[in-house]
CSV table of C-alpha atoms in Angstrom, one decimal:
chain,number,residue,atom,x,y,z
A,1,UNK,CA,21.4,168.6,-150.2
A,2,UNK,CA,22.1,165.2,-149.8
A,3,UNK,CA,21.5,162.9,-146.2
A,4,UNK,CA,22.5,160.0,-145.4
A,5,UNK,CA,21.5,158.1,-142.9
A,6,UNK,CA,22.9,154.9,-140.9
A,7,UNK,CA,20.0,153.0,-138.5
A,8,UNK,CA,19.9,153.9,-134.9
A,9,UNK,CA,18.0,152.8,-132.0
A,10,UNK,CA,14.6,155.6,-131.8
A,11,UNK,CA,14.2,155.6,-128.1
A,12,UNK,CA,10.9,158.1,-127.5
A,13,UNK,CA,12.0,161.6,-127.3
A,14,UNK,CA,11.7,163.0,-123.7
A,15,UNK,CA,11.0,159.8,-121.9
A,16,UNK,CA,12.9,156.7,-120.3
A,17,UNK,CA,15.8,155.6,-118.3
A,18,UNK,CA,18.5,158.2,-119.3
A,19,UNK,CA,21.0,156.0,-119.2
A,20,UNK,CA,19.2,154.2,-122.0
A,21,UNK,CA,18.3,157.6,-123.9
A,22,UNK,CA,19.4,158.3,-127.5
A,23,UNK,CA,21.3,161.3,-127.3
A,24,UNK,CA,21.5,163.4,-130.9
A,25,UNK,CA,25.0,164.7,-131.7
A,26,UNK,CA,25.5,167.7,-134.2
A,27,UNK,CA,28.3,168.4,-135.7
A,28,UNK,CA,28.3,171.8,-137.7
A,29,UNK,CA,31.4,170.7,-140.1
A,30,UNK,CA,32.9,173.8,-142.6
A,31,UNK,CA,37.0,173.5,-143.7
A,32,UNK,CA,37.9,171.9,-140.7
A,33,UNK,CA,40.1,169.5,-141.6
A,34,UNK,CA,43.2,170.0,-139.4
A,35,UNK,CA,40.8,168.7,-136.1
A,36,UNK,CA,37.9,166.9,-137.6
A,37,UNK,CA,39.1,163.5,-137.3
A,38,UNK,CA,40.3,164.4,-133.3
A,39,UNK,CA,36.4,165.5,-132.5
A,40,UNK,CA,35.1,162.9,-134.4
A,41,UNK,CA,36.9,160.2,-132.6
A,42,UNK,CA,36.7,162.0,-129.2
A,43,UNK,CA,32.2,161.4,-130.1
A,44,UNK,CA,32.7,158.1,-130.9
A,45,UNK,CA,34.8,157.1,-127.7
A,46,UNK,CA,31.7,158.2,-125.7
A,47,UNK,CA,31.0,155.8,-122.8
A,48,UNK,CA,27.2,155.9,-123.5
A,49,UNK,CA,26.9,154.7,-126.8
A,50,UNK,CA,23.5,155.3,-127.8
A,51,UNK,CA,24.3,157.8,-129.9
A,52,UNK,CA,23.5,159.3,-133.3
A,53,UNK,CA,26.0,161.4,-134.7
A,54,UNK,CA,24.9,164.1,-137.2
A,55,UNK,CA,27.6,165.4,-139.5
A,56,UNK,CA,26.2,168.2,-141.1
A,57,UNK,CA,28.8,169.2,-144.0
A,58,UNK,CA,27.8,172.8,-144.5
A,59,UNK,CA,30.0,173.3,-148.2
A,60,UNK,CA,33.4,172.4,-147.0
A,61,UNK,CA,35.5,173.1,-149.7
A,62,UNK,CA,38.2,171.1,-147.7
A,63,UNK,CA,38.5,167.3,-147.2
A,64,UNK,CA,36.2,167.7,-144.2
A,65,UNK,CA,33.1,166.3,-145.9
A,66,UNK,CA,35.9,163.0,-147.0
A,67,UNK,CA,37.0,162.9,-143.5
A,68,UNK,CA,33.4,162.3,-141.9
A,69,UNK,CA,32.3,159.8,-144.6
A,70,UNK,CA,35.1,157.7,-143.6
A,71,UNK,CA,34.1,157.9,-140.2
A,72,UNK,CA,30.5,156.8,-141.2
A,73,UNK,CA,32.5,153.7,-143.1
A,74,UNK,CA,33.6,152.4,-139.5
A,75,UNK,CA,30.6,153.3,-137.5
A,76,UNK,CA,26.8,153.1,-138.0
A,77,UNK,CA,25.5,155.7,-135.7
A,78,UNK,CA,26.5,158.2,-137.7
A,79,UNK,CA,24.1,160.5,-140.4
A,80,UNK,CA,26.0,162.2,-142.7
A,81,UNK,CA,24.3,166.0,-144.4
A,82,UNK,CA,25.9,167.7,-147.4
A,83,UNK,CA,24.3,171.2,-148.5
A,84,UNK,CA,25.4,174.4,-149.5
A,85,UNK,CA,27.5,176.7,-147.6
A,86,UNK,CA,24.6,178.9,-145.1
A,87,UNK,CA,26.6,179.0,-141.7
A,88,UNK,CA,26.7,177.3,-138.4
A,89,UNK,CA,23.1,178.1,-137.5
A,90,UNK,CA,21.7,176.9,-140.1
A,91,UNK,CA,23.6,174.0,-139.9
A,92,UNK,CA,22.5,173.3,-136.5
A,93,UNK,CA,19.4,174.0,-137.6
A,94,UNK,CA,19.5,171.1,-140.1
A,95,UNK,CA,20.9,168.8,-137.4
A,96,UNK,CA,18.1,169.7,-134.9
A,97,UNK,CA,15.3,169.1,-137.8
A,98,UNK,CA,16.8,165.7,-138.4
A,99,UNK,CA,17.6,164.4,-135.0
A,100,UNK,CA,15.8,161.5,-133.3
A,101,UNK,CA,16.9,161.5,-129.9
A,102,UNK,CA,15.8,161.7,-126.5
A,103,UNK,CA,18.6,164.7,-126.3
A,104,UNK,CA,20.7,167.0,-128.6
A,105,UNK,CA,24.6,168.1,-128.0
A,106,UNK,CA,26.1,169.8,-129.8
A,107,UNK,CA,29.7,169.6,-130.7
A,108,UNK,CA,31.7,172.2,-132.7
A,109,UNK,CA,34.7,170.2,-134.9
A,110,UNK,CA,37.7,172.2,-133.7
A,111,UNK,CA,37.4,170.7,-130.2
A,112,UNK,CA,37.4,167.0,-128.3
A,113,UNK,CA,35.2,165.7,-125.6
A,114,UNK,CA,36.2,163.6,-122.7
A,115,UNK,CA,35.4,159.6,-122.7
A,116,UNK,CA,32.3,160.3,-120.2
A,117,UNK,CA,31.2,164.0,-121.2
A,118,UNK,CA,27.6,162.7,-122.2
A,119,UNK,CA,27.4,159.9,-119.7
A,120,UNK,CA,28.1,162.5,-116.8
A,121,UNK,CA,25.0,164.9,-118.9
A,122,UNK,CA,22.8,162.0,-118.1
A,123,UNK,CA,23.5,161.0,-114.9
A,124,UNK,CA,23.3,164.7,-113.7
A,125,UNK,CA,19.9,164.7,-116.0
A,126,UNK,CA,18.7,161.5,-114.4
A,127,UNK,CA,19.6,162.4,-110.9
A,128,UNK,CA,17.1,165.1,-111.1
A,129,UNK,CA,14.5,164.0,-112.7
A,130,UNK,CA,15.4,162.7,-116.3
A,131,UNK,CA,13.8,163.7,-119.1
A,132,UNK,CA,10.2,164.2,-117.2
A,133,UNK,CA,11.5,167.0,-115.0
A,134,UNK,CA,15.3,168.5,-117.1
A,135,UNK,CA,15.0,170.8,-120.2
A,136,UNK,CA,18.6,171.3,-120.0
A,137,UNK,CA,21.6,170.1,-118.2
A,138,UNK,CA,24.3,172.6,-118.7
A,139,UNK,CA,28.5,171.9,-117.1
A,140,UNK,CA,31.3,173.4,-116.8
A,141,UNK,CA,33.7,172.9,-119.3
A,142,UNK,CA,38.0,173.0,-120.2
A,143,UNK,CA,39.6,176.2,-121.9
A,144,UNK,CA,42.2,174.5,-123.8
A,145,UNK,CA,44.8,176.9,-125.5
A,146,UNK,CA,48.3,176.0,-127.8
A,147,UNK,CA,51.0,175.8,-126.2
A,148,UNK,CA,54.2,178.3,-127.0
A,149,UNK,CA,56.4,177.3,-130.4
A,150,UNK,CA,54.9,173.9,-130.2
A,151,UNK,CA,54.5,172.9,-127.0
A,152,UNK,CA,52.1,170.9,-124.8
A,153,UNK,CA,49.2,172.7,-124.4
A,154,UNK,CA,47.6,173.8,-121.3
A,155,UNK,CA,44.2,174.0,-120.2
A,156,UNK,CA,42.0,176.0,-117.4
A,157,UNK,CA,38.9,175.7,-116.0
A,158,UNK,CA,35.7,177.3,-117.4
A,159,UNK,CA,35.1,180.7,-115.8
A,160,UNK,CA,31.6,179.6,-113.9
A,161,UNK,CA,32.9,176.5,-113.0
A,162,UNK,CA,32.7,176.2,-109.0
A,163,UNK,CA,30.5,179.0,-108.8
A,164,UNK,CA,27.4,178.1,-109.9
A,165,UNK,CA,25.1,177.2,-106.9
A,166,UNK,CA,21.7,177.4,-107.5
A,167,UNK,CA,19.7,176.9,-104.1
A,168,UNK,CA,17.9,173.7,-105.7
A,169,UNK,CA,17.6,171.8,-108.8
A,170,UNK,CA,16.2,172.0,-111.3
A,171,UNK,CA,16.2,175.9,-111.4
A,172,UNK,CA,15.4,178.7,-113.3
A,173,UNK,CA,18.9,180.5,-114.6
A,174,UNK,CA,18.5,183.8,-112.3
A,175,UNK,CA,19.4,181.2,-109.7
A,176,UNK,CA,22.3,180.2,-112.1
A,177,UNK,CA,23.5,183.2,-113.3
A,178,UNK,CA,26.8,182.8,-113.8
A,179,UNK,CA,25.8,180.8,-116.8
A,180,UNK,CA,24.9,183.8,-118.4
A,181,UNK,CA,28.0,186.1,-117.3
A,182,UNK,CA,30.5,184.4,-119.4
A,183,UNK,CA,31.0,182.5,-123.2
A,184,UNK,CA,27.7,181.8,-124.0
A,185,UNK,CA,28.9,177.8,-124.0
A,186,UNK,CA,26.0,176.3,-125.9
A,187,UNK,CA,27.8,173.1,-126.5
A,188,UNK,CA,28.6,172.8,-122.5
A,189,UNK,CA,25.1,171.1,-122.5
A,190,UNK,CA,22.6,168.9,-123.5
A,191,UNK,CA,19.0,169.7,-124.2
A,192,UNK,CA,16.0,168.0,-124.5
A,193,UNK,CA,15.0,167.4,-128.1
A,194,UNK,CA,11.0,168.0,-127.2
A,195,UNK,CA,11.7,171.2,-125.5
A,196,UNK,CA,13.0,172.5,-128.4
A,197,UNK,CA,10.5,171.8,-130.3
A,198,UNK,CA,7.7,172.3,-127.9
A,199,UNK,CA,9.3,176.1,-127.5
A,200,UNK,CA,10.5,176.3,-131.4
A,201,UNK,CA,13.9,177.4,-130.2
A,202,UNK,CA,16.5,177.7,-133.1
A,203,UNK,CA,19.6,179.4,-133.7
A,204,UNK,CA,19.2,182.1,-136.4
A,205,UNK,CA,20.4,181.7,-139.8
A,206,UNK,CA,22.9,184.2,-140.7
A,207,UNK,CA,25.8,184.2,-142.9
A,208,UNK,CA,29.1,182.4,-141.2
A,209,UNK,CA,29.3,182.1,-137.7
A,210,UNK,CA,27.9,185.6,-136.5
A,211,UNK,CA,27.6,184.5,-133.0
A,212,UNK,CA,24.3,183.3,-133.5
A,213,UNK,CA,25.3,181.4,-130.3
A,214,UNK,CA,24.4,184.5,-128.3
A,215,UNK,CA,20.6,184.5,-129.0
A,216,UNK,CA,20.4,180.6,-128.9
A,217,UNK,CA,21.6,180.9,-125.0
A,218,UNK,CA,19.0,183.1,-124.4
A,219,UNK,CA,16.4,181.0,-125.9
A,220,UNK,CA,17.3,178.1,-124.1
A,221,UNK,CA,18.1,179.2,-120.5
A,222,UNK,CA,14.9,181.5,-120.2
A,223,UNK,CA,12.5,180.0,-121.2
A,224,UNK,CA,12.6,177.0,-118.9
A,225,UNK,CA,12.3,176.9,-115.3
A,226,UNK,CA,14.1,173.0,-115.5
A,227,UNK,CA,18.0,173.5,-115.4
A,228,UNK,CA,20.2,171.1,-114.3
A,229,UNK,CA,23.6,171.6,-113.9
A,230,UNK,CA,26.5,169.7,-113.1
A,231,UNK,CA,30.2,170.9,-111.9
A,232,UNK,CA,31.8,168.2,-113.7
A,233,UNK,CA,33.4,169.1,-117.2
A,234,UNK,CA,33.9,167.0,-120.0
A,235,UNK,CA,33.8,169.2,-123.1
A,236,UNK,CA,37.4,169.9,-124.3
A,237,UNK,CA,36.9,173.8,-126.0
A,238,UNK,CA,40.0,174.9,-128.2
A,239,UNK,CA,40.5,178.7,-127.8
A,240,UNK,CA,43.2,180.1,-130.1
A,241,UNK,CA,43.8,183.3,-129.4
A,242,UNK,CA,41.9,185.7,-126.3
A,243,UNK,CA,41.7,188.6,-128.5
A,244,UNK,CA,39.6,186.7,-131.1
A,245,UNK,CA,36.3,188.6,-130.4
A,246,UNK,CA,38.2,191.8,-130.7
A,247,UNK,CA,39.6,190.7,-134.0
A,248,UNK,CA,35.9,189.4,-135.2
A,249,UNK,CA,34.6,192.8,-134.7
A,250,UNK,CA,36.5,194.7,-136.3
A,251,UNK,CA,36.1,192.9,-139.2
A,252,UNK,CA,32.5,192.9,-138.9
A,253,UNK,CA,31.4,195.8,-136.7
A,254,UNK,CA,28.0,195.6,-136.2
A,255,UNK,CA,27.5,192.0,-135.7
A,256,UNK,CA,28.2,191.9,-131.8
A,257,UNK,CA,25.4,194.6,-131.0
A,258,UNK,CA,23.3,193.3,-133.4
A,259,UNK,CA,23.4,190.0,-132.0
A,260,UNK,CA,22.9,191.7,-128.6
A,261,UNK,CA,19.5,192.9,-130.0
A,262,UNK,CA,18.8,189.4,-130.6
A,263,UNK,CA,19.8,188.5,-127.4
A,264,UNK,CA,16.7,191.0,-125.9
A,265,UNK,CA,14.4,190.6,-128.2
A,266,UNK,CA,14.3,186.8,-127.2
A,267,UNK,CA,14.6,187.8,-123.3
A,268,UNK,CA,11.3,189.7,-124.1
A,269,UNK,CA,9.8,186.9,-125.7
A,270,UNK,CA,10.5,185.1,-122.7
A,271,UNK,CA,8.8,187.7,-120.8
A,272,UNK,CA,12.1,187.3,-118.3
A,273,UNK,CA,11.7,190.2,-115.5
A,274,UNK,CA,14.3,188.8,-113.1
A,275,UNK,CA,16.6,191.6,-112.2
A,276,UNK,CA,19.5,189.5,-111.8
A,277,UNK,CA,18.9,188.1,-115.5
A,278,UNK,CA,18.2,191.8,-117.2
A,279,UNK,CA,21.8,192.7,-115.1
A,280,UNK,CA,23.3,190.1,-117.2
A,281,UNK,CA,22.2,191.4,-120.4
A,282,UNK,CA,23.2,194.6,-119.8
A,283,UNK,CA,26.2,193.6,-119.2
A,284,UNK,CA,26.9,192.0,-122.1
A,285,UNK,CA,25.0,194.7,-124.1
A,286,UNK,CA,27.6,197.6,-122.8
A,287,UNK,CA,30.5,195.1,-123.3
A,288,UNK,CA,29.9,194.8,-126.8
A,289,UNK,CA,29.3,198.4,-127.1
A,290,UNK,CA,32.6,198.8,-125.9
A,291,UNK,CA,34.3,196.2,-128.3
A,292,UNK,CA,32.7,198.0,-131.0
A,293,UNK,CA,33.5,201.1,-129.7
A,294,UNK,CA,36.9,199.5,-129.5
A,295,UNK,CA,36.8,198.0,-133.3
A,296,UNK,CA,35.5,201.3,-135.4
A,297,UNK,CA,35.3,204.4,-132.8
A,298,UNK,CA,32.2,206.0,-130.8
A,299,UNK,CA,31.4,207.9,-134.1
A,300,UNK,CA,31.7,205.7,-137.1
A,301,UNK,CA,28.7,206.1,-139.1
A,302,UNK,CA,28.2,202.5,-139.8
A,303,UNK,CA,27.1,201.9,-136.0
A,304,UNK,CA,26.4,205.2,-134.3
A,305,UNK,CA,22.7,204.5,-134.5
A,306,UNK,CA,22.7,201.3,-133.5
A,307,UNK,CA,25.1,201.9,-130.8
A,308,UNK,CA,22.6,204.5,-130.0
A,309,UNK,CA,19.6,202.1,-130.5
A,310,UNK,CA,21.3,199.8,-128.1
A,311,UNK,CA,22.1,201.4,-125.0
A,312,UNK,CA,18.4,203.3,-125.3
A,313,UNK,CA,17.1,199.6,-124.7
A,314,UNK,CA,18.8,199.7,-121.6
A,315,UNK,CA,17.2,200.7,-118.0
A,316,UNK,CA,19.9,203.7,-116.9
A,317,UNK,CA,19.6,202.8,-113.6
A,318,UNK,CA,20.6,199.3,-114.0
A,319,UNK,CA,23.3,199.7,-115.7
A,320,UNK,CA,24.6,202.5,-113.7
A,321,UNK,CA,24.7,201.4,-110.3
A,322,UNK,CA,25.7,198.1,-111.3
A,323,UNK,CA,28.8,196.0,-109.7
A,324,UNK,CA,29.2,194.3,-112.8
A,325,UNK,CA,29.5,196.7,-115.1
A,326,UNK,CA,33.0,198.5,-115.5
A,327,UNK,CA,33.5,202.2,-114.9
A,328,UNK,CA,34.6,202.2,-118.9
A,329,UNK,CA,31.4,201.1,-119.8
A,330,UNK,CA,29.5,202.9,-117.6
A,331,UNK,CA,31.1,206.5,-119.4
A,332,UNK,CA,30.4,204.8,-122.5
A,333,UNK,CA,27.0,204.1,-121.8
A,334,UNK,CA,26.2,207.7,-120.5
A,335,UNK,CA,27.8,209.4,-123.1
A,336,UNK,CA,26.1,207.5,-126.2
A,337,UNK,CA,22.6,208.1,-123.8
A,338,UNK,CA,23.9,212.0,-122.8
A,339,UNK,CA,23.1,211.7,-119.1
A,340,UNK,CA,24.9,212.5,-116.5
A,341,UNK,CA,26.6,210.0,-114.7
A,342,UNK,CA,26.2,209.7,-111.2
A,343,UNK,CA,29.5,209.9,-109.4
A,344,UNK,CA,30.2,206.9,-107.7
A,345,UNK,CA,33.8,205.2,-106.6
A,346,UNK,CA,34.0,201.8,-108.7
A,347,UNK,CA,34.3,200.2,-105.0
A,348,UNK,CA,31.5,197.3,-105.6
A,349,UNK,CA,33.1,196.7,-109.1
A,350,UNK,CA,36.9,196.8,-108.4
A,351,UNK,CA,36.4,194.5,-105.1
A,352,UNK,CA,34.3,191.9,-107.7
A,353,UNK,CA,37.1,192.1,-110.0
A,354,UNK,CA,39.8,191.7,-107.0
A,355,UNK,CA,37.6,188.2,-106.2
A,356,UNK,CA,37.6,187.7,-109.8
A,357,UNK,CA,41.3,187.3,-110.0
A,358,UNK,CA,41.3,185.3,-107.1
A,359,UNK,CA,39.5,182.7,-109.0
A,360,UNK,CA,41.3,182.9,-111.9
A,361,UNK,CA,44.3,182.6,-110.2
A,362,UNK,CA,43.6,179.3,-108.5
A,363,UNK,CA,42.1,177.8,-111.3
A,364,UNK,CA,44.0,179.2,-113.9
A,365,UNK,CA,47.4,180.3,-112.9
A,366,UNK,CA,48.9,183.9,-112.2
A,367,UNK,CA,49.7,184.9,-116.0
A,368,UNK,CA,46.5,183.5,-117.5
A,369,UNK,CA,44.4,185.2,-114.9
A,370,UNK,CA,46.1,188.8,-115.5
A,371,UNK,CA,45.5,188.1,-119.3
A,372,UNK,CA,42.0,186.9,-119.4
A,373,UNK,CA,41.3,189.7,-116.5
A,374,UNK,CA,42.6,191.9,-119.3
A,375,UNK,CA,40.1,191.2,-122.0
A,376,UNK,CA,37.2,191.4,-119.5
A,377,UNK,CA,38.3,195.0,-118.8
A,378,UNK,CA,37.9,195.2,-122.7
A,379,UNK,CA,34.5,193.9,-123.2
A,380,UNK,CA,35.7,190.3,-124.3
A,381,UNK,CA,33.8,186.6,-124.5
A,382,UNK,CA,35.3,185.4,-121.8
């Protein structure tokens, strides 16, 4: 592994005037050479410019690792880390070990951010308290997708965004929970360096990406009772296809429940008992039981146990008179636990979806709502 490393003002980590605050970029960077220079140029056009940006070149075989040194050529803020190929939480990792900053974003290299994305962090941050009183300021954020045959592309609003209203800030994230309902969208945020450390919250290190940005949202949003959250969004995140999750998984069955299990096993860690975050979880835990289900069958012997495993970790009664979760997941879930499911008439979840379309429509537009409405039904990121 090789660092190096371009001077930057050390402002003391979790204290001070946040518009003065260092704020710790990381940049996992792997054969991304078609946006690189876009997202790197989006970081450096940041309105607040105390900044260290933290390349960390995780064995690009590409010109990636070319592409960010010449950015380091032009601009001193930047620290620049070559080692082997290990995957994007590692990678992170690295970048959180090294960082000096009041605060740490992190920005993945296929997207952009807006000219005041970090500045607008801050300002939320500092209007609540700064760095004395925030772990973590978390926004909304832009879905940007292609457009058709080459065309201008489009972009839509986060799915939480306008509908996260906790009754006072900073909170604790049953009273944000929304932020836990959709994408995990750990780069919608910035967090504080010496929370991380005080907590020793990392992403896990596991081959590729492996969603190890499931159990990192976890980590972070439960075990803090000092969220701050802004409406305002800044972060530009490119999605290339809706169907990607369902693609990931079948390529690799066993990663979104086992990820799931990570997921818990950090909740429990937390010692997190609020109902409204558990329902949360077991959403997401049925919904990837259904992708997988979805990917490889109910009975495939490469993930019959641990779909077994899974929904065991479940409380029954949670899941089953959930409005959240979908009657599909709810025969799922019985089935793999053989109980009987109690009849009910979907009403509670099929009027949440109605005011789920609603909102998509109106931020979204009629075609993208029906579609993304689609892949929920599915068990999708969304």
């Amino acid at each position: 592994m090789s660092i190096t490393s371009t001077p930057a003002e050390h402002v003391d980590a979790g204290r001070g005037a946040c518009e003065h605050d260092l704020v710790s970029v990381i940049i996992p960077i792997y054969n991304v050479e078609a946006t690189l220079d876009e997202c790197l140029a989006s970081v450096e056009a940041q309105t607040h410019r105390e900044l260290e940006i933290i390349c960390v070149n995780d064995g690009a075989t590409d010109e990636s690792g070319a592409i960010a040194r010449a950015h380091a050529a032009r601009d001193t803020r930047y620290v620049i880390i070559d080692k082997p190929n290990e995957g994007y939480g590692a990678s992170c990792n690295r970048g959180i070990g090294v960082a000096r900053g009041a605060w740490i974003a992190i920005v993945e290299p296929d997207d952009v951010v807006e000219p005041a994305w970090i500045e607008g962090l801050l300002a939320c941050a500092g209007a609540h308290g700064g760095a004395e009183e925030i772990d973590v300021v978390k926004a909304a954020y832009w879905r940007v997708f292609p457009g058709r045959d080459g065309g201008a592309q489009t972009r839509a609003s986060c799915p939480y965004r306008g509908r996260v209203k906790p009754r006072q800030q900073p909170f604790s994230i049953g009273d944000g929970i929304e932020l836990m309902l959709h994408h995990p969208a750990i780069w919608s945020a910035l967090y504080r360096r010496g929370y991380l450390a005080e907590k020793g919250i990392r992403f896990l290190e596991i081959p590729g990406a492996g969603w190890a940005d499931n159990p990192f949202m976890v980590e972070t949003l439960c075990r803090t009772g000092r969220i701050a959250y802004t409406d305002e969004a800044g972060y530009c995140y490119r999605e290339r296809d809706l169907d990607e999750a369902e693609r990931f998984a079948a390529r690799s069955p066993r990663v979104p429940l086992e990820r799931w299990n990570d997921m818990m096993d950090a909740a429990e860690r937390a010692g997190v008992d609020d109902r409204r975050v558990l329902e949360a979880l077991a959403l997401r835990g049925v919904n990837y039981a259904l992708i997988t289900v979805s990917a490889v069958g109910e009975d495939a012997p490469e993930v019959a146990p641990l779909l077994r495993s899974s929904m065991e970790r479940l409380d029954a009664d949670l899941v089953l008179r959930s409005s959240l979760v979908s009657p599909a997941g709810k025969r799922l879930f019985s089935r793999v636990r053989d109980i009987e499911r109690p009849r009910t008439s979907g009403v509670s979840y099929y009027t949440r979806m109605a005011r789920e379309a609603f909102h998509r429509v109106r931020t979204g537009g009629l075609s993208f709502a029906l579609e993304t409405l689609r892949r929920r039904r599915r068990g999708g990121r969304v």
